[in-house]
Structure formats: structure tokens, C-alpha cells
Short mmCIF file of C-alpha atoms in Angstrom, two decimals:
data_model
loop_
_atom_site.label_atom_id
_atom_site.label_comp_id
_atom_site.label_asym_id
_atom_site.label_seq_id
_atom_site.Cartn_x
_atom_site.Cartn_y
_atom_site.Cartn_z
CA MET A 1 -95.59 43.63 40.08
CA PRO A 2 -96.15 40.11 41.34
CA GLY A 3 -99.59 41.41 42.36
CA ILE A 4 -100.87 41.76 38.79
CA LEU A 5 -99.46 38.46 37.87
CA ALA A 6 -101.15 36.70 40.63
CA GLU A 7 -104.40 38.53 39.93
CA THR A 8 -104.31 37.35 36.26
CA TRP A 9 -103.54 33.87 37.37
CA ARG A 10 -106.67 33.98 39.61
CA ALA A 11 -108.69 35.14 36.71
CA ARG A 12 -107.34 32.55 34.16
CA GLU A 13 -110.62 31.01 33.62
CA LEU A 14 -112.16 34.55 32.61
CA LEU A 15 -109.00 35.22 30.40
CA LEU A 16 -109.44 31.93 28.57
CA ALA A 17 -113.33 32.58 28.20
CA LEU A 18 -112.46 35.99 26.91
CA THR A 19 -109.90 34.60 24.46
CA GLU A 20 -112.42 31.92 23.23
CA HIS A 21 -114.88 34.79 22.62
CA GLU A 22 -112.20 36.69 20.68
CA ILE A 23 -111.46 33.64 18.50
CA LYS A 24 -115.19 32.84 17.99
CA THR A 25 -116.14 36.38 16.97
CA ARG A 26 -113.26 37.18 14.78
CA TYR A 27 -114.69 35.37 11.79
CA ARG A 28 -118.25 35.52 12.62
CA ARG A 29 -120.57 35.53 9.73
CA SER A 30 -117.87 34.36 7.39
CA PHE A 31 -118.28 31.31 5.25
CA LEU A 32 -114.64 30.11 5.30
CA GLY A 33 -114.25 31.12 9.03
CA LEU A 34 -111.03 29.82 10.72
CA LEU A 35 -109.73 28.86 7.22
CA TRP A 36 -108.86 32.46 6.79
CA SER A 37 -106.15 32.35 9.29
CA LEU A 38 -104.52 29.57 7.17
CA LEU A 39 -105.43 31.12 3.70
CA THR A 40 -104.02 34.63 4.41
CA PRO A 41 -100.29 33.70 5.05
CA LEU A 42 -100.37 31.43 1.95
CA TYR A 43 -101.91 34.08 -0.10
CA GLN A 44 -99.23 36.53 1.03
CA VAL A 45 -96.57 34.22 0.19
CA LEU A 46 -98.01 33.60 -3.15
CA VAL A 47 -98.25 37.35 -4.05
CA MET A 48 -94.80 38.07 -2.54
CA THR A 49 -93.10 35.18 -4.37
CA ILE A 50 -94.40 36.23 -7.62
CA VAL A 51 -93.28 39.89 -7.04
CA VAL A 52 -89.86 38.99 -5.72
CA ARG A 53 -89.04 36.24 -8.16
CA LEU A 54 -90.38 37.66 -11.26
CA LEU A 55 -89.80 41.46 -10.75
CA TRP A 56 -86.72 41.43 -8.75
CA LYS A 57 -85.32 38.27 -10.21
CA GLN A 58 -84.75 36.69 -6.91
CA PRO A 59 -82.87 33.35 -7.91
CA ASP A 60 -83.19 31.49 -4.68
CA PRO A 61 -85.66 28.32 -5.51
CA ASN A 62 -86.40 28.12 -1.74
CA TYR A 63 -87.54 31.56 -1.56
CA SER A 64 -91.20 30.83 -0.82
CA VAL A 65 -90.50 28.60 2.12
CA LYS A 66 -88.04 31.04 3.55
CA LEU A 67 -90.57 33.72 3.24
CA LEU A 68 -93.31 31.66 5.03
CA CYS A 69 -90.89 31.02 7.92
CA GLY A 70 -90.29 34.61 8.53
CA LEU A 71 -93.94 35.57 7.87
CA VAL A 72 -95.53 33.40 10.56
CA PRO A 73 -93.90 34.95 13.65
CA TRP A 74 -94.25 38.46 11.93
CA ALA A 75 -97.85 38.12 11.39
CA PHE A 76 -98.53 37.37 15.08
CA PHE A 77 -96.77 40.54 16.08
CA ALA A 78 -98.19 42.75 13.28
CA THR A 79 -101.86 41.64 14.10
CA ALA A 80 -101.74 41.36 17.95
CA LEU A 81 -100.32 44.67 18.53
CA PRO A 82 -102.64 47.06 16.61
CA THR A 83 -105.73 44.89 17.56
CA SER A 84 -104.81 45.13 21.28
CA CYS A 85 -104.78 49.01 20.99
CA SER A 86 -108.52 49.02 21.05
CA ALA A 87 -109.11 46.29 23.58
CA MET A 88 -110.27 48.62 26.35
CA LEU A 89 -112.51 50.83 24.14
CA ARG A 90 -114.22 47.83 22.67
CA ALA A 91 -115.15 46.61 26.16
CA ARG A 92 -116.06 50.30 27.39
CA GLU A 93 -119.05 49.36 29.38
CA LEU A 94 -117.29 46.58 31.06
CA VAL A 95 -114.23 48.66 31.98
CA LYS A 96 -116.59 51.34 33.30
CA ARG A 97 -119.08 49.23 35.14
CA VAL A 98 -117.54 45.99 36.31
CA ARG A 99 -114.53 45.33 38.38
CA ILE A 100 -112.68 42.68 36.42
CA PRO A 101 -108.99 42.42 36.08
CA ARG A 102 -108.68 44.59 33.12
CA GLN A 103 -105.38 43.31 31.99
CA ALA A 104 -107.45 40.29 30.67
CA LEU A 105 -108.85 42.46 27.92
CA PRO A 106 -105.60 43.05 25.98
CA PHE A 107 -104.23 39.80 27.02
CA SER A 108 -107.21 37.96 25.59
CA VAL A 109 -106.47 39.74 22.27
CA VAL A 110 -102.85 38.52 22.38
CA LEU A 111 -103.83 34.95 23.18
CA SER A 112 -106.45 34.71 20.44
CA CYS A 113 -103.57 35.93 18.05
CA ALA A 114 -101.26 33.35 19.54
CA PHE A 115 -104.03 30.70 18.67
CA HIS A 116 -103.81 31.83 15.15
CA PHE A 117 -100.11 31.84 15.20
CA LEU A 118 -100.21 28.18 16.29
CA MET A 119 -102.76 27.41 13.40
CA SER A 120 -100.40 28.94 10.86
CA MET A 121 -97.47 27.09 12.50
CA ALA A 122 -99.47 23.78 11.72
CA VAL A 123 -99.77 25.01 8.05
CA LEU A 124 -96.09 25.57 7.90
CA LEU A 125 -95.37 22.13 9.43
CA VAL A 126 -97.62 20.47 6.78
CA ILE A 127 -95.82 22.33 3.95
CA LEU A 128 -92.43 21.27 5.46
CA LEU A 129 -93.56 17.78 5.45
CA LEU A 130 -94.58 18.09 1.73
CA ILE A 131 -91.38 19.69 0.44
CA PRO A 132 -90.03 17.82 2.38
CA VAL A 133 -87.52 19.34 4.81
CA ALA A 134 -85.73 17.22 7.32
CA PHE A 135 -86.80 17.87 10.92
CA GLY A 136 -83.76 18.32 13.26
CA PRO A 137 -83.18 19.09 16.86
CA ALA A 138 -83.02 22.74 15.93
CA PHE A 139 -86.79 22.60 15.78
CA LEU A 140 -86.95 22.43 19.55
CA PHE A 141 -85.72 25.89 19.37
CA LEU A 142 -88.92 27.27 17.85
CA PRO A 143 -91.08 27.20 21.07
CA VAL A 144 -88.49 29.17 22.86
CA LEU A 145 -88.62 31.87 20.23
CA MET A 146 -92.53 31.84 20.30
CA LEU A 147 -92.54 32.14 24.11
CA MET A 148 -90.20 35.17 24.03
CA GLU A 149 -92.25 36.75 21.27
CA LEU A 150 -95.44 36.17 23.32
CA LEU A 151 -93.93 37.75 26.31
CA MET A 152 -92.84 40.86 24.27
CA VAL A 153 -96.18 41.23 22.66
CA ALA A 154 -98.21 40.75 25.94
CA GLY A 155 -96.07 43.48 27.53
CA LEU A 156 -96.45 45.81 24.84
CA SER A 157 -100.32 45.05 24.47
CA LEU A 158 -100.68 46.42 27.95
CA VAL A 159 -98.90 49.54 27.29
CA VAL A 160 -100.79 50.30 23.94
CA SER A 161 -104.19 49.42 25.17
CA VAL A 162 -103.93 51.96 28.01
CA MET A 163 -102.33 54.70 25.84
CA HIS A 164 -104.82 54.14 23.11
CA THR A 165 -107.64 54.74 25.52
CA PHE A 166 -106.26 58.29 26.42
CA TYR A 167 -105.29 59.06 22.70
CA THR A 168 -106.60 57.07 19.83
CA ASP A 169 -103.64 58.33 17.78
CA VAL A 170 -101.75 55.34 19.17
CA GLU A 171 -103.30 52.88 16.83
CA TYR A 172 -102.21 54.88 13.77
CA ILE A 173 -98.76 55.44 15.16
CA ILE A 174 -98.25 51.76 15.99
CA THR A 175 -99.67 50.74 12.49
CA ASN A 176 -97.15 53.23 10.75
CA LEU A 177 -94.29 52.10 12.88
CA ILE A 178 -95.02 48.45 12.18
CA TRP A 179 -95.08 49.13 8.57
CA ALA A 180 -91.51 50.58 8.86
CA LEU A 181 -90.38 47.66 10.99
CA TYR A 182 -91.74 45.28 8.36
CA PHE A 183 -88.92 46.46 5.84
CA LEU A 184 -86.21 46.55 8.73
CA THR A 185 -87.01 42.95 9.70
CA PRO A 186 -85.96 40.11 7.72
CA VAL A 187 -89.35 38.96 6.48
CA ILE A 188 -89.37 39.40 2.74
CA TRP A 189 -85.62 39.37 2.76
CA HIS A 190 -83.19 37.24 4.64
CA VAL A 191 -79.95 37.93 6.40
CA GLY A 192 -78.03 35.80 3.96
CA GLU A 193 -78.82 37.83 0.81
CA PRO A 194 -76.05 39.51 -1.04
CA TRP A 195 -76.79 43.16 -0.06
CA VAL A 196 -76.69 42.25 3.61
CA ARG A 197 -73.72 40.20 3.26
CA ASP A 198 -71.66 42.83 5.07
CA PRO A 199 -71.10 41.09 8.42
CA HIS A 200 -71.25 44.32 10.36
CA LYS A 201 -74.53 45.18 8.90
CA GLN A 202 -75.75 41.62 9.51
CA TYR A 203 -74.61 41.78 13.29
CA LEU A 204 -76.50 45.21 13.83
CA VAL A 205 -79.68 44.13 12.00
CA MET A 206 -80.12 41.28 14.42
CA PHE A 207 -80.30 43.44 17.44
CA ASN A 208 -84.00 43.86 16.60
CA PRO A 209 -85.87 41.28 18.39
CA MET A 210 -88.33 40.77 15.50
CA ALA A 211 -85.28 40.07 13.40
CA VAL A 212 -84.20 37.35 15.92
CA PHE A 213 -87.66 35.82 15.86
CA CYS A 214 -88.17 35.77 12.03
CA GLU A 215 -84.57 34.95 11.27
CA GLY A 216 -84.53 32.47 14.12
CA PHE A 217 -87.43 30.67 12.69
CA ARG A 218 -85.85 30.48 9.27
CA ARG A 219 -82.48 29.23 10.54
CA ALA A 220 -83.93 26.67 12.82
CA ILE A 221 -86.23 25.26 10.01
CA ILE A 222 -84.16 25.58 6.91
CA ASP A 223 -80.53 25.92 8.12
CA LYS A 224 -80.88 23.80 11.23
CA GLN A 225 -78.75 26.38 12.98
CA MET A 226 -79.07 28.56 16.03
CA LEU A 227 -78.41 32.21 15.96
CA ASP A 228 -75.51 34.08 17.56
CA PRO A 229 -76.23 33.74 21.35
CA VAL A 230 -75.38 37.52 21.67
CA HIS A 231 -78.59 38.26 19.61
CA LEU A 232 -80.67 35.71 21.43
CA LEU A 233 -79.71 37.26 24.76
CA ALA A 234 -80.44 40.56 23.46
CA ALA A 235 -83.95 39.59 22.20
CA ALA A 236 -84.62 37.74 25.55
CA ALA A 237 -83.66 40.88 27.50
CA VAL A 238 -86.00 43.14 25.24
CA SER A 239 -88.87 40.68 25.66
CA ILE A 240 -88.55 40.53 29.41
CA ALA A 241 -87.97 44.30 29.63
CA CYS A 242 -91.15 44.90 27.51
CA PHE A 243 -93.13 42.49 29.68
CA LEU A 244 -92.04 44.01 32.93
CA PHE A 245 -92.50 47.53 31.81
CA GLY A 246 -95.90 46.68 30.52
CA LEU A 247 -96.91 45.42 33.91
CA TRP A 248 -95.53 48.43 35.71
CA TYR A 249 -97.10 50.83 33.24
CA PHE A 250 -100.54 49.10 33.46
CA ARG A 251 -100.63 49.03 37.31
CA ARG A 252 -99.67 52.66 37.28
CA HIS A 253 -102.27 53.99 34.92
CA GLU A 254 -105.16 51.41 35.15
CA TRP A 255 -107.27 53.23 37.71
CA GLN A 256 -107.62 56.18 35.20
CA LEU A 257 -109.36 53.84 32.64
CA PRO A 258 -112.88 53.86 33.89
CA GLU A 259 -112.84 57.75 34.29
CA VAL A 260 -111.64 58.67 30.82
CA ILE A 261 -113.20 55.86 28.70
CA MET B 1 -122.64 41.18 62.28
CA GLY B 2 -121.35 44.28 60.72
CA ALA B 3 -122.64 46.39 57.85
CA ALA B 4 -122.71 45.07 54.30
CA ILE B 5 -121.63 48.38 52.91
CA GLN B 6 -119.85 51.18 54.88
CA VAL B 7 -119.27 54.53 53.16
CA ARG B 8 -117.32 57.04 55.45
CA GLU B 9 -116.61 60.61 54.45
CA LEU B 10 -116.22 59.52 50.88
CA VAL B 11 -114.93 62.07 48.39
CA LYS B 12 -114.29 61.45 44.69
CA ARG B 13 -113.12 64.31 42.56
CA TYR B 14 -112.20 63.87 39.08
CA ARG B 15 -108.88 65.60 39.02
CA GLY B 16 -109.59 65.74 35.31
CA LEU B 17 -106.93 64.39 33.03
CA PRO B 18 -106.43 67.51 31.21
CA HIS B 19 -104.70 65.95 28.21
CA VAL B 20 -107.52 63.52 27.40
CA GLY B 21 -110.01 64.68 24.90
CA ARG B 22 -107.87 67.51 23.72
CA THR B 23 -107.02 67.58 20.09
CA LEU B 24 -104.56 69.45 17.98
CA LYS B 25 -107.57 71.09 16.25
CA SER B 26 -109.08 72.42 19.41
CA ALA B 27 -105.72 73.52 20.69
CA VAL B 28 -105.01 75.46 17.44
CA ILE B 29 -108.49 76.97 17.23
CA GLY B 30 -108.40 77.81 20.88
CA ARG B 31 -105.13 79.80 20.62
CA LEU B 32 -106.34 81.58 17.58
CA THR B 33 -109.76 82.49 18.90
CA GLY B 34 -108.60 82.91 22.57
CA THR B 35 -111.28 80.48 23.82
CA TYR B 36 -110.66 77.03 25.24
CA MET B 37 -113.43 74.94 26.03
CA ALA B 38 -112.59 73.07 29.38
CA GLN B 39 -114.05 69.58 29.52
CA THR B 40 -116.65 69.43 32.37
CA PRO B 41 -115.71 66.51 34.57
CA PRO B 42 -118.31 64.01 35.41
CA SER B 43 -120.25 64.66 38.65
CA ALA B 44 -118.22 63.93 41.80
CA ILE B 45 -118.92 62.78 45.40
CA GLU B 46 -118.24 65.30 48.15
CA GLY B 47 -118.18 63.74 51.59
CA VAL B 48 -120.91 61.06 51.64
CA SER B 49 -121.36 58.61 54.67
CA PHE B 50 -123.86 55.86 55.17
CA GLU B 51 -124.11 52.27 56.02
CA VAL B 52 -126.32 49.47 54.68
CA ASN B 53 -126.99 46.34 56.66
CA PRO B 54 -127.23 42.85 55.25
CA GLY B 55 -130.69 42.15 53.93
CA GLU B 56 -131.50 45.87 53.53
CA ALA B 57 -132.64 47.40 50.28
CA VAL B 58 -131.81 51.09 49.86
CA ALA B 59 -132.73 53.15 46.90
CA ILE B 60 -130.51 56.10 45.69
CA ILE B 61 -132.47 58.90 44.09
CA GLY B 62 -131.68 62.27 42.81
CA PRO B 63 -131.56 64.31 39.67
CA ASN B 64 -129.20 63.41 36.74
CA GLY B 65 -125.67 64.23 37.48
CA SER B 66 -126.01 63.93 41.24
CA GLY B 67 -123.34 61.38 41.57
CA LYS B 68 -125.45 58.15 41.98
CA THR B 69 -123.59 56.20 39.30
CA THR B 70 -120.23 57.48 40.61
CA LEU B 71 -121.18 56.17 44.02
CA LEU B 72 -122.00 52.76 42.73
CA GLY B 73 -118.80 52.78 40.82
CA LEU B 74 -116.80 53.44 44.00
CA ILE B 75 -118.86 50.82 45.91
CA SER B 76 -118.14 48.09 43.19
CA GLY B 77 -114.44 49.18 43.23
CA VAL B 78 -114.16 50.09 39.65
CA LEU B 79 -113.33 53.82 40.71
CA VAL B 80 -110.67 54.74 43.21
CA PRO B 81 -111.83 57.26 46.03
CA THR B 82 -109.94 60.54 46.35
CA SER B 83 -110.36 60.25 50.03
CA GLY B 84 -112.48 58.64 52.73
CA GLU B 85 -113.46 55.06 52.98
CA VAL B 86 -115.64 52.62 51.21
CA PHE B 87 -116.14 49.06 52.02
CA ALA B 88 -118.45 46.15 50.75
CA ARG B 89 -118.39 42.99 52.27
CA GLY B 90 -118.38 39.64 50.32
CA ARG B 91 -119.21 39.28 46.64
CA VAL B 92 -120.25 42.47 45.06
CA CYS B 93 -122.37 41.88 41.86
CA VAL B 94 -123.29 44.81 39.44
CA LEU B 95 -126.55 44.33 37.38
CA LEU B 96 -125.50 45.17 33.85
CA GLU B 97 -127.56 46.67 31.28
CA ALA B 98 -128.67 43.79 29.05
CA ALA B 99 -126.85 45.03 26.04
CA VAL B 100 -123.35 45.51 27.77
CA ALA B 101 -121.95 41.96 27.93
CA PHE B 102 -124.10 40.32 25.34
CA HIS B 103 -122.37 39.71 22.09
CA PRO B 104 -124.83 39.71 19.25
CA ASP B 105 -123.56 36.90 17.23
CA LEU B 106 -123.11 34.47 20.04
CA SER B 107 -125.90 32.22 21.43
CA GLY B 108 -127.75 33.22 24.62
CA HIS B 109 -126.01 30.17 26.05
CA GLU B 110 -122.52 31.30 25.45
CA ASN B 111 -123.33 34.86 26.41
CA VAL B 112 -124.79 33.69 29.86
CA LEU B 113 -121.50 31.72 30.53
CA LEU B 114 -119.32 34.59 29.52
CA GLN B 115 -121.27 37.10 31.56
CA GLY B 116 -121.40 34.89 34.57
CA MET B 117 -117.70 34.71 34.48
CA ILE B 118 -117.34 38.40 34.07
CA LEU B 119 -119.25 38.93 37.10
CA GLY B 120 -117.03 36.50 39.04
CA MET B 121 -118.36 32.96 38.75
CA THR B 122 -116.02 30.19 37.90
CA ARG B 123 -116.73 28.19 34.77
CA ARG B 124 -118.12 25.18 36.78
CA GLU B 125 -120.39 27.46 38.87
CA ALA B 126 -121.72 29.18 35.63
CA ARG B 127 -122.28 25.73 34.12
CA SER B 128 -123.91 24.31 37.09
CA ARG B 129 -126.32 27.22 37.49
CA MET B 130 -127.16 27.37 33.76
CA ASP B 131 -130.36 25.55 34.07
CA ASP B 132 -131.66 27.74 36.93
CA ILE B 133 -130.45 30.94 35.13
CA VAL B 134 -132.47 29.86 31.90
CA ALA B 135 -135.34 28.73 33.66
CA PHE B 136 -135.68 31.92 35.83
CA ALA B 137 -135.46 33.91 32.58
CA GLN B 138 -138.04 31.62 30.91
CA ALA B 139 -135.63 31.58 27.99
CA GLU B 140 -135.63 27.81 27.13
CA ALA B 141 -137.18 28.51 23.84
CA TYR B 142 -134.37 30.87 22.51
CA ILE B 143 -131.30 30.12 24.57
CA ASP B 144 -129.54 28.62 21.64
CA HIS B 145 -130.22 31.37 19.26
CA PRO B 146 -127.86 34.25 18.59
CA VAL B 147 -128.45 37.15 21.04
CA ARG B 148 -129.15 39.63 18.06
CA THR B 149 -132.43 37.81 17.48
CA LEU B 150 -133.52 38.38 21.02
CA SER B 151 -135.64 41.32 21.94
CA LEU B 152 -134.41 44.09 24.40
CA GLY B 153 -136.72 42.70 27.17
CA GLN B 154 -135.48 39.07 26.54
CA ARG B 155 -131.93 40.16 26.83
CA ALA B 156 -132.79 42.14 30.04
CA ARG B 157 -134.37 39.10 31.62
CA LEU B 158 -131.21 36.95 30.80
CA GLY B 159 -129.00 39.64 32.31
CA PHE B 160 -131.01 39.99 35.53
CA SER B 161 -131.21 36.20 35.84
CA VAL B 162 -127.39 35.77 35.49
CA ALA B 163 -126.74 38.43 38.12
CA ALA B 164 -129.42 37.20 40.51
CA HIS B 165 -127.88 33.65 40.52
CA MET B 166 -124.57 34.95 41.47
CA SER B 167 -125.59 34.65 45.22
CA PRO B 168 -124.10 38.13 45.79
CA ASP B 169 -123.66 39.67 49.25
CA VAL B 170 -124.04 43.28 47.82
CA PHE B 171 -126.14 43.81 44.73
CA LEU B 172 -125.88 46.95 42.85
CA ILE B 173 -128.62 47.90 40.32
CA ASP B 174 -128.46 50.84 38.17
CA GLU B 175 -131.56 51.77 36.20
CA VAL B 176 -131.88 48.50 34.24
CA LEU B 177 -135.24 47.05 35.17
CA ALA B 178 -137.14 49.69 32.86
CA VAL B 179 -137.51 47.44 29.64
CA VAL B 180 -138.91 44.21 31.03
CA ASP B 181 -142.62 43.37 31.10
CA GLU B 182 -144.96 43.31 34.15
CA GLU B 183 -144.82 39.57 34.66
CA PHE B 184 -141.00 39.46 34.89
CA HIS B 185 -140.92 42.63 36.96
CA HIS B 186 -142.83 40.69 39.46
CA ALA B 187 -140.45 37.86 39.20
CA CYS B 188 -137.63 40.13 39.73
CA TYR B 189 -139.04 41.55 42.88
CA GLN B 190 -139.76 38.24 44.33
CA ARG B 191 -136.13 37.28 43.53
CA LEU B 192 -134.73 40.37 45.25
CA GLN B 193 -136.87 39.74 48.36
CA GLU B 194 -135.47 36.20 48.38
CA LEU B 195 -131.87 37.58 48.11
CA ARG B 196 -132.55 39.86 50.90
CA ARG B 197 -133.75 37.18 53.24
CA ASN B 198 -130.46 35.45 52.54
CA GLY B 199 -128.60 38.70 53.82
CA CYS B 200 -127.96 40.34 50.65
CA ALA B 201 -127.77 44.09 50.56
CA ILE B 202 -129.26 45.94 47.73
CA LEU B 203 -128.45 49.35 46.28
CA PHE B 204 -131.16 50.40 43.83
CA VAL B 205 -130.74 53.52 41.46
CA SER B 206 -133.89 54.43 39.71
CA HIS B 207 -135.92 57.27 38.54
CA ILE B 208 -139.16 55.45 38.61
CA MET B 209 -140.59 56.14 41.95
CA ALA B 210 -143.16 53.42 41.94
CA GLN B 211 -140.29 50.85 41.52
CA VAL B 212 -138.44 52.41 44.33
CA ARG B 213 -141.43 52.20 46.66
CA GLU B 214 -141.92 48.68 45.73
CA VAL B 215 -138.33 47.46 46.38
CA CYS B 216 -136.95 49.63 49.08
CA GLU B 217 -138.09 50.78 52.60
CA ARG B 218 -135.21 53.11 52.75
CA ALA B 219 -134.05 55.73 50.19
CA ILE B 220 -130.98 58.31 49.98
CA LEU B 221 -131.52 61.46 48.19
CA MET B 222 -128.48 62.85 46.47
CA ASP B 223 -127.81 66.12 44.87
CA GLY B 224 -124.45 67.75 43.75
CA GLY B 225 -122.50 64.80 45.23
CA GLN B 226 -123.97 65.21 48.59
CA VAL B 227 -126.58 63.26 50.64
CA LEU B 228 -129.57 65.55 51.22
CA ALA B 229 -131.79 62.99 53.09
CA ASP B 230 -131.60 59.51 54.15
CA GLY B 231 -134.54 57.83 55.80
CA PRO B 232 -137.88 56.00 55.10
CA ALA B 233 -138.60 55.82 51.28
CA ASP B 234 -141.86 57.65 51.37
CA LYS B 235 -140.54 60.65 53.19
CA VAL B 236 -137.36 60.89 51.02
CA ILE B 237 -139.32 60.55 47.82
CA GLU B 238 -141.58 63.36 48.93
CA ARG B 239 -138.53 65.53 49.56
CA TYR B 240 -137.21 64.58 46.11
CA GLU B 241 -140.41 65.42 44.43
CA ARG B 242 -140.28 68.88 46.21
CA LEU B 243 -136.80 69.25 44.99
CA ALA B 244 -137.62 68.41 41.49
CA ALA B 245 -140.61 70.93 41.49
CA ALA B 246 -138.36 73.64 42.78
CA HIS B 247 -135.78 72.87 40.03
CA GLN B 248 -138.52 73.26 37.38
CA LEU B 249 -139.65 76.56 38.91
CA HIS B 250 -136.04 77.67 38.67
CA HIS B 251 -135.84 77.04 34.90
#
């Protein structure tokens, strides 16, 4: 297990070069380019706000900001995971012909999505300055949540990129699971809402690590509060477990990749 | 000084990953009709031994599916042997097909940098050798253009040039020099000779016997994953041509 981390560290330059390559080619031939990673969340907020405020008569005037706070960490998870499924297959010839640290392929996808994550964080901060929302010490908590999420997504990306090479069903399964998780996670709703006011339900919902990241963002930015330490510890444990499992699974099956790809 | 490449009793069998490539559809149809199409595994290696000394250029020839590419995969460390030993000393470099690492929408410059790093250079090395790489490929005129605007031959030039500037100790070439023009061929051969003088061992897979004769003095003939002949290129090529003729008669 430490072997694969040391190998990744030695290949850090290649990892960064591949990440740069991912970022550059994602919006190739598009006129707006990188602006898309800023426009997409804003557009989603606009549509969801219209739907929720007008159709479902959501009374909360701060709904849009709350939504955006949850949407930013969610979008990272929901794009990085399905995109990293095909990381190996898209670099088929490399996997087959060159001895490179292959974990760099899914990791570069995750890092490029993390870059877009940071870009949308910048948009979020600008909006918070415009509203304005007071900045408090609870904001220091955001990088911790981001790091935990990065660890979890990185570990999962190793697993899905290998499994997807064996069976391309994996991408469809992941996409469908993420769709269901979207509704289970407080993204378009939040934990304080009347229908989740039951404290028992609230308590249970937060054992989903994505709920901790999305609701954690919202609490830190808007309510200037931390989450229940039990939930934080649970999410940290899941993140670390995902990361370690990813490394173990990858080491175990990696040698098969050039044979079946 | 020891051998640059050592291959001893090397065996590679594809155990076949039976689940891969099976679909629900084929399973159902197989059950209904009583037929099951087994996947044919890629050609394997059955007990291959040889050594290549530093500075030596060895051709690997043989019919399609004789295990040449598998052998190169084992030497480069991409594949894991089933049994036996394989050892390559120093920096092993694979000459990629031009199309492999080149991203069509990025410039030649960006692609050369990326490919250099994929082959194992640091960013600094790749940057500092950039001028030499471009000059060797005679690509100054189009190095900043997106790679999709380049011809196949121009890409192959860049690809060869990156790999040749890696200062490899072992250089593996798998049928990639077919698309470049006569003039660049000549430059490639000269570069290969230069690498050899510096102690680089070359393994050269090709179906073009004129190329083989030009680059290598020694050849290894493979068939069915085994070494049929290993010796002076002319003799081994003769043997291969007899084998190919026999194969044709057979069909």
C-alpha cells in the first residue's frame, strides 16, 4: 500500500501534466471554454430556484445561496466519478504499451475535476461577497471538507476505473446510483426543512458522507456552525476507508489491465 | 558489463479472464443454442530465452500472432510473466505509434512535452531537449500547430524524435517506422546507430525485411510463442521466408 503512494509521488510531474492535459482538452473547441465550469452551476441554481420557489412554493428567500453551497461539492463528486470510469479505456494504447504508473490516469481525471471545483468555489465566494454574507472562522472548515471529499473520490475513482475496464456496465450503474444519491443528499433540499425536522431522521441522513460535505458547506458558510462531530468522524472514516480500499483494489487488479483492455 | 536484456525460460500464458467480454446476451443465446464462443486468448510466450548485449540491435520476426508484441510487453514491464525471468537494464523506452500519445487538438509542442513525460522524462528534461527533438524531426514550421493538422508522417517523425532523445538503455520498436519518408528513414537509422554506439540495446519488430537487414545484424525468429531461430539476420530471414512459403502452401 505505501508502495503505490510512493510511486504516485515519484510520478507527480506526469500526474500534473496529465491533469493539465485533461483541463485543456475538456473544453477544447468551445468558444466560452473555462467559463462553462462557472456558468453551469449558476444555470443549475437558476433553474432549480425557479422550480422550487414557484412550483413548490419554497418560502426561504435564501434558497438560491443555500442551493449553490450544496451544489458545489456535489458537482465535484457527480462529475469526477462517472468521468473516471473510462480513464483507462480512453488511454487504451498507453495502458497496453507503456509502463506508466496507471493510477495517474484516474487521478488526473479527479484532479482536473478538483480544479473545476476550485473554480466554482471562486464563483461562490464572489457571490457571497455580493450578497453579502459575513465571513467567519467557520470558513476555515471548508478546506477540511474538500480534502475529505477529494480523498473519498480519489479512492473510488481507482475502483471504478478498473472495474469499468472489465465491464463497461459500471459507468451506467454509477450514473444511476449517483442519480438516486442526489435525492438522498441535501443538495436541493437542506436538513433544516420541515419535512426533515424529525431529529432522528436528520441524524440518520447525515451518515451519508456526501450529506456531510454538502450540508457542511452550507452550515459553515450560512449558519457559521459545525456539524455534529459524530457525523464528521463518520465521513472522515468513510473517506479514508474508500481511499485505502481503492489503493488495495487497484494494486491487486492493475496487472490485468493491459491484458483485457 | 552484463547483458542489457536477459530473458530466461520466459512463459506468459493468458489465463483468460473468463468473465471479461462475456455479455448477458451471449450467455443467454449460448444457453439456448448450446453453443458458447470462448474468447481466443492473445498469443502467449512458451519458454523463451535469449540475451541482448548493450549496443546490439536485434530484430524479432515471425508471422502475425507469434508472440512478438507480447514479448516486448514483458520486456517493457507492462505485462507480468507467468513464470521465468525477464530483466532489462536501465531506462527502457518504447517507441509508440505516432497516433498514440498525440492529442489532436493540442499543439505539437504540448504533445511532445506530454509524450516525453509519459516515456519517463522529467518536465525539465523534456523542456531542455525540446529544441533538439524539434530540430531532429525537422518540425520547426509546424510545432505550434494543433497535431490534427499534421500528416501521419509528420506525427511519426515527432514520435520517433521524442523517443530517440530519451537516451534509453533499451529501445523497443514495434512496427512503427513504416509511414515516414525515405529521407527521415535515413535519419532514423543514423540515430539508431548513434544510440547503439552509446551502449543502447535495440529490439526491432518489423515485417519489412529490408528494414530488418538495414538495422540489425542479428534476428530472432518466433512462431507459436517459441524461438525457432536466433542468429545472423540473413540466415534467420531466409529461414523465415521458407517458413512463410510453407505456410502458404499449407493453405
